[in-house]
Structures are given as C-alpha cells and as structure tokens.
XYZ file of C-alpha atoms in Angstrom:
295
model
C 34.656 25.445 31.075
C 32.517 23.359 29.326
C 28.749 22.386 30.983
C 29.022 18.425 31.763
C 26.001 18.108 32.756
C 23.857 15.299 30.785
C 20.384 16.593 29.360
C 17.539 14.299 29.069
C 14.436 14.294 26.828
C 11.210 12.771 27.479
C 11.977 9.233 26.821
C 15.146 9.533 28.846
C 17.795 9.394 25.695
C 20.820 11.794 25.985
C 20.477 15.127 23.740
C 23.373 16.112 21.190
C 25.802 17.844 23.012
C 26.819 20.341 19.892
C 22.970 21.513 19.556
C 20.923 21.324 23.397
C 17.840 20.758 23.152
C 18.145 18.653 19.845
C 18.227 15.003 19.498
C 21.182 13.451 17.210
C 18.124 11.788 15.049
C 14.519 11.727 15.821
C 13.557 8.038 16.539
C 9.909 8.194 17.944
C 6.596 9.544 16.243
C 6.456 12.799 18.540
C 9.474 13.892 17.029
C 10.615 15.548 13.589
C 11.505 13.212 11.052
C 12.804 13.538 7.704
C 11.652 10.393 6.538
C 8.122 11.052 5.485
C 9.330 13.389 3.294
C 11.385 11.220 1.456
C 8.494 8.670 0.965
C 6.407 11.505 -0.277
C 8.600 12.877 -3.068
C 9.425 9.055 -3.966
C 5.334 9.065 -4.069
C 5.429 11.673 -6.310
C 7.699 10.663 -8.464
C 6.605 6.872 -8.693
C 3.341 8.673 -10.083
C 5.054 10.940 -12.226
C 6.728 8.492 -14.052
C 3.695 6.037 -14.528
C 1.964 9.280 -16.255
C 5.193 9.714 -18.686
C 4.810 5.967 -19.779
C 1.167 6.245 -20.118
C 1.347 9.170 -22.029
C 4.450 7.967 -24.110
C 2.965 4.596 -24.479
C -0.261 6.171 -25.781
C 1.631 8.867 -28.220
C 3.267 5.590 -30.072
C 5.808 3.913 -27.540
C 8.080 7.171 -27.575
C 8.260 7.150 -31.372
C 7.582 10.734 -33.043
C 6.163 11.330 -30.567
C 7.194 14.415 -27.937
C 7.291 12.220 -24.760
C 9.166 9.784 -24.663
C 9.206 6.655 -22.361
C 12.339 6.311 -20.696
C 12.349 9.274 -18.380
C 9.018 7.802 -17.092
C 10.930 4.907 -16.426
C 13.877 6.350 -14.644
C 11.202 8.657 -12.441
C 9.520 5.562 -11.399
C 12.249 3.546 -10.055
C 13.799 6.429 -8.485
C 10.889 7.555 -6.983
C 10.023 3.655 -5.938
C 13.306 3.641 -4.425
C 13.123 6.530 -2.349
C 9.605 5.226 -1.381
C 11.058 1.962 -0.480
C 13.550 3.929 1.557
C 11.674 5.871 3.261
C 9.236 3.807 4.228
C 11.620 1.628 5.647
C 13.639 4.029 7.410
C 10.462 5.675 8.535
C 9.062 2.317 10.168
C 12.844 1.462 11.671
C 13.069 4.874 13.925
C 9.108 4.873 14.902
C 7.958 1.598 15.907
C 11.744 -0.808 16.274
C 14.229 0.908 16.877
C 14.915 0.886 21.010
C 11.016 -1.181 20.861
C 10.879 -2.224 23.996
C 12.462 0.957 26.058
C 8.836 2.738 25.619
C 5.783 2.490 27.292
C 2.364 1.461 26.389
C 0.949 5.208 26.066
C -2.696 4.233 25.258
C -3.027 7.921 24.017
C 0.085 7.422 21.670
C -1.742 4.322 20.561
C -5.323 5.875 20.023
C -3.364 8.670 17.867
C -1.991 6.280 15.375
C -4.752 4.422 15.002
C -7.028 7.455 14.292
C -4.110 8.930 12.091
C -4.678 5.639 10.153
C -8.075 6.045 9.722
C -7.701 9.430 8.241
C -5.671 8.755 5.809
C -8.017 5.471 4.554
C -10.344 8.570 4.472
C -7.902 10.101 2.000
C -8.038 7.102 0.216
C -11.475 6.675 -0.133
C -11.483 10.149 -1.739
C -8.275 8.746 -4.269
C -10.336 5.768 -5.449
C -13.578 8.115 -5.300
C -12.174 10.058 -7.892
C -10.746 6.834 -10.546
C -14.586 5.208 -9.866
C -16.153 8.375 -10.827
C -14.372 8.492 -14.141
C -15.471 4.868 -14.736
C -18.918 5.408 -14.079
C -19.079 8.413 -16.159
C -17.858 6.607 -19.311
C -20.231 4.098 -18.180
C -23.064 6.335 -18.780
C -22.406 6.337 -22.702
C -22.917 3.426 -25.134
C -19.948 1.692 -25.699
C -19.432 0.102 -29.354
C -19.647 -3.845 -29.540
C -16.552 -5.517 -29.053
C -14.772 -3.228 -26.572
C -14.529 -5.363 -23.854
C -12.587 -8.355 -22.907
C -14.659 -11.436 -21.207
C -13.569 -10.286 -17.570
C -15.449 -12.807 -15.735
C -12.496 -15.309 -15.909
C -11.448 -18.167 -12.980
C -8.690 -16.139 -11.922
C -11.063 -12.779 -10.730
C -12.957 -15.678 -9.219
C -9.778 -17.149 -7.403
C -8.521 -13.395 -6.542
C -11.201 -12.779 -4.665
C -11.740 -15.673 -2.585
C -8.043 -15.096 -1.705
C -8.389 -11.636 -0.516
C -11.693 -12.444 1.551
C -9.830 -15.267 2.953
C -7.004 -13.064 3.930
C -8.576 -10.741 5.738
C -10.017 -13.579 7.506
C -6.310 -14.830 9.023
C -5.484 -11.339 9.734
C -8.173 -10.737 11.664
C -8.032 -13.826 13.443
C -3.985 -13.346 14.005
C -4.920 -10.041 15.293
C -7.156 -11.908 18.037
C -4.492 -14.841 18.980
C -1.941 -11.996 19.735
C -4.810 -10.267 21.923
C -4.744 -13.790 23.723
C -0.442 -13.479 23.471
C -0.633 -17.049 21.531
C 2.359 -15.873 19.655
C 2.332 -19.590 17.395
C -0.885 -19.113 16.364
C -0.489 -14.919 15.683
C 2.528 -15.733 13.600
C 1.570 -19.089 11.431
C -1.745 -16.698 10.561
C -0.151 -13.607 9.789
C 2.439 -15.713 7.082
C -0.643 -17.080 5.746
C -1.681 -13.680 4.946
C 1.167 -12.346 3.207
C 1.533 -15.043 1.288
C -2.389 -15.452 -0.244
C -1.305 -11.571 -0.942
C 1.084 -12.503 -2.620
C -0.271 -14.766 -4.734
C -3.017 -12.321 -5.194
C -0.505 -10.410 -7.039
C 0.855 -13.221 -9.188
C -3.074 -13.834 -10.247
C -3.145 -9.909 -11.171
C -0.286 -10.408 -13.289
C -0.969 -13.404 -14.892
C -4.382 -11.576 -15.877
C -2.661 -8.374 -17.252
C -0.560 -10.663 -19.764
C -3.538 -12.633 -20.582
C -5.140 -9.208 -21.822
C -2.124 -7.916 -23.108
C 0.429 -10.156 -24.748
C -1.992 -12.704 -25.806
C -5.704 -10.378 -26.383
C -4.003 -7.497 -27.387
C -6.079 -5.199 -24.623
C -3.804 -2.506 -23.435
C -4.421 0.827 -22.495
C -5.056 2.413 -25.664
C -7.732 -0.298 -26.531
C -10.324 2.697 -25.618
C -12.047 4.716 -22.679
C -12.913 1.338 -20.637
C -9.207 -0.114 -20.830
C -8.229 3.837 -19.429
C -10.404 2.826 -16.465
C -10.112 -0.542 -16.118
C -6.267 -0.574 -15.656
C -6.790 2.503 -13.724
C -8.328 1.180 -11.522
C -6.662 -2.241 -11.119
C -3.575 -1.374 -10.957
C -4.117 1.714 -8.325
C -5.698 -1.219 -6.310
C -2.761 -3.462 -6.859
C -0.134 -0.982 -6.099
C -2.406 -0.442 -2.897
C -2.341 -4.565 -2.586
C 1.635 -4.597 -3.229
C 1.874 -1.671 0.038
C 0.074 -3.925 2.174
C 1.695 -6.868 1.623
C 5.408 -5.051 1.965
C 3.507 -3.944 5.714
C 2.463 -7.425 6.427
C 5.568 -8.978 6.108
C 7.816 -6.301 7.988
C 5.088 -6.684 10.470
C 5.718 -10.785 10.224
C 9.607 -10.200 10.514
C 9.147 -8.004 13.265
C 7.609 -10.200 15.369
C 9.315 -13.723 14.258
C 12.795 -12.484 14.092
C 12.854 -9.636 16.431
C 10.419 -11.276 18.884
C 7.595 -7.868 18.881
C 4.679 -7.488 20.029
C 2.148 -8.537 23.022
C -1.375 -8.511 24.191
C -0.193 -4.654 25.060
C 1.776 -3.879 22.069
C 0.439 -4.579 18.922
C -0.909 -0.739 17.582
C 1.315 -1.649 14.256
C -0.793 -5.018 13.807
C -3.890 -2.916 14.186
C -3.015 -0.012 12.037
C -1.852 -2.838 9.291
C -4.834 -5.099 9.678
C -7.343 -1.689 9.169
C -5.282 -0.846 5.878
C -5.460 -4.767 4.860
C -9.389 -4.839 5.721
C -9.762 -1.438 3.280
C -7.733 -3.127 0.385
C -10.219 -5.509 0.479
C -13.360 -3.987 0.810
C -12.611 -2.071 -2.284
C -11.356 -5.383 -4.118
C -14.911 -6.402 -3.466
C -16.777 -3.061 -5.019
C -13.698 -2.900 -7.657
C -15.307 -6.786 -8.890
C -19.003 -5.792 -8.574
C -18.525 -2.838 -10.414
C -16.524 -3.344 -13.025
C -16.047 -6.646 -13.571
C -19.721 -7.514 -13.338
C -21.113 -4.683 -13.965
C -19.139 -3.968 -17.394
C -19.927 -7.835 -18.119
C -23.524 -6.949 -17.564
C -23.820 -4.238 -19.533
C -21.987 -5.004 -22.521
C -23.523 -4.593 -25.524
C-alpha cells in the first residue's frame, strides 16, 4: 500500500511524491537552484566571446589571421542568452513566484542584503584590476596625438544623468518606506529611463570615436583601457537597468512590495548607487585626468 500521507516543507508546499524529502523545483533562496548556474556559464561565455572579437578584431577583423570573429560572436549571444535566462528564471522562483505566501523573515532579509554587499566587494576588486592597468600605462609618456578630446557635452550630460538617478532611486526607496506606492513607482520609472538614456549617450559617444574619429581599440594602449573600462561600466549600467525595470514591473503590474517588503528595492538601489559611484571616479580619472595629462 502506498503511504498517503502529505509531507510538508518549511514554507508549507507539498514535497514530490516520487522523491520525499525533495521539492518538484526549488522556488525560494534557501533552497538549491539550478539557475545561478546557468547565469554563470552564460557569464562566462558572454566574456569569452567579447575576448575572441577583441582579439580577432585586433589580429585584422578575422582576416589571416588565426582567430577569427564569428565564434566570438556566436559565444556572446549564447552566453547573453543564457544570462538573460537565468537571470530571469533565477529572479521568478526567489523573490515572485508565490510573493506574498512568505513572511517577512528580517534574518532572510539581512542575508540578502549582506550577500549583496559582498559581491559589490567582488566588484570593486573586478574594476580594481581594469583601473590598475590604466594607471599603469598612465605612468609612461604617451606620444602626441593619442588621445581623442574626451571632455565632450555628452560625458557632461552622462553624468548629471546618473547623479540624478540615483537621486529618484533613493528617494523612491523612501516613498515605499512611507507605502506611497504613486510616488515609489512614478520615481523608480524615472530611473530606468535616465538609465536608459545613459546608455543611448554611451553609444552615441562610441560611434562618435569610432565611425566618424576613427578611435577603436587598436588606436593604442589608452583606447585598450579606455573602452575597457567603459564598456565594463556600461555592461554593469545595462544589468542595472534590466533590475530596475523588473523591479518597476514587479511592483506596477504585479502590485509588490510594502513598507515591509521591499529587500529587492534595497538590494537594487545598493547595486544602482555602486554603478554610479564608479561612473563618477571612471570621469575623474580618465576622462579628466587623461585630458589633463595629455601631452
């Protein structure tokens, strides 16, 4: 005869009947879930297959030349789409799915929140590593000419945009502590979207120095690093907006989030803050300190 009995986790969902003691799929962050692996081979390969375009790109856009550019290509959107996917999928079964069966475990809360700050430790360390190879080819005389006038209105406008968005998170952060829902969404669109024009100013700078100055990533040791850098920020920029705006969805279409549940807008808004402060060094740095120091 077969047990009928009903066994109950934790959280009070049924276990699979076929395997006791296992859940059908883990849905909450004390449980084992497959998708952060997925997001960190799609990591891996997203990075993978910018180094086989750099390197093709740099070797004579795949022509004689022993690596070619279109498996970098390929890598990069497949590992961008398992990313995507995992990310996704990872944020669904953690923090929506079932939202509003769980509790408001304050120690659950704290853990996230320090999780998140360890891994904008790890990122400090990432961007470390890109601003020590900048100032090291800083410490050498660089031949007149090399670089590009950087100081342009749009690094101006960039930056006045990021400041300001870190100003309506943090104030959207605050309305929800006061549960003005109104004033927590209207703020929070207002951030994603002077991201996202953040973006379209990065862009439009890239082709400036590109398609119409010729400045590319062969153009010497400062365009290695300058790129380098920018566009590790940017991709960093891209990630936060994607987390703003399922944060925004969340909480306009699904109706998420209170006074007492609002870790995700926290955990967001400390990643958003970072992303800025290291917009802010990224400009001092290198685009006013290069412009300083050019010969």
């Amino acid at each position: 005869m077969t047990d009928e009995r009903t066994t109950q986790g934790g959280d009070g969902r049924p276990r699979s009947e076929e395997t006791p003691g296992v859940y059908d799929w883990p849905t909450t962050i004390e449980e084992t879930s497959l998708w952060p692996v997925m997001s960190a081979v799609g990591v891996g390969l997203l990075y993978v297959g910018v180094a086989t375009i750099i390197i093709g790109y740099g070797l004579g856009y795949g022509v004689n030349s022993f690596v070619p550019q279109w498996p970098g290509f390929v890598l990069f959107f497949v590992g961008l789409g398992l990313f995507v996917s995992g990310l996704l999928g990872w944020l669904y079964h953690a923090f929506v799915y079932r939202y509003w069966e769980y509790g408001t475990d304050i120690h659950a809360q704290l853990t996230l929140r320090s999780t998140t700050l360890l891994f904008l430790i790890t990122e400090v360390a990432t961007f470390s590593a890109g601003f020590t190879y900048y100032f090291y080819i800083r410490a050498h005389p660089w031949p007149r000419g090399v670089i590009p006038e950087l100081l342009s209105p749009v690094v101006f406008v960039n930056t006045v945009l990021l400041v300001t968005s870190s100003v309506t998170v943090h104030f959207a952060h605050r309305a929800l502590h006061e549960n003005d829902r109104t004033r927590f969404l209207r703020l929070l669109g207002v951030t994603v979207a002077l991201g996202a024009v953040f973006l379209i100013g990065q862009l439009y700078e890239y082709y400036e120095f590109v398609v119409r100055e010729g400045y590319t990533l062969s153009s010497g040791l400062f365009a290695s690093a300058f790129y380098g850098l920018t566009g590790l920020h940017g991709l960093h920029v891209t990630l936060g907006v994607v987390l703003l705006s399922i944060v925004f969805v969340r909480g306009w279409l699904l109706e998420q989030y209170s006074a007492t549940r609002m870790t995700s807008i926290s955990t967001v808004s400390m990643y958003w803050h970072f992303v800025d402060g290291v917009w802010l060094f990224l400009v001092t740095a290198v685009y006013i300190g290069a412009s300083i120091s050019a010969p």
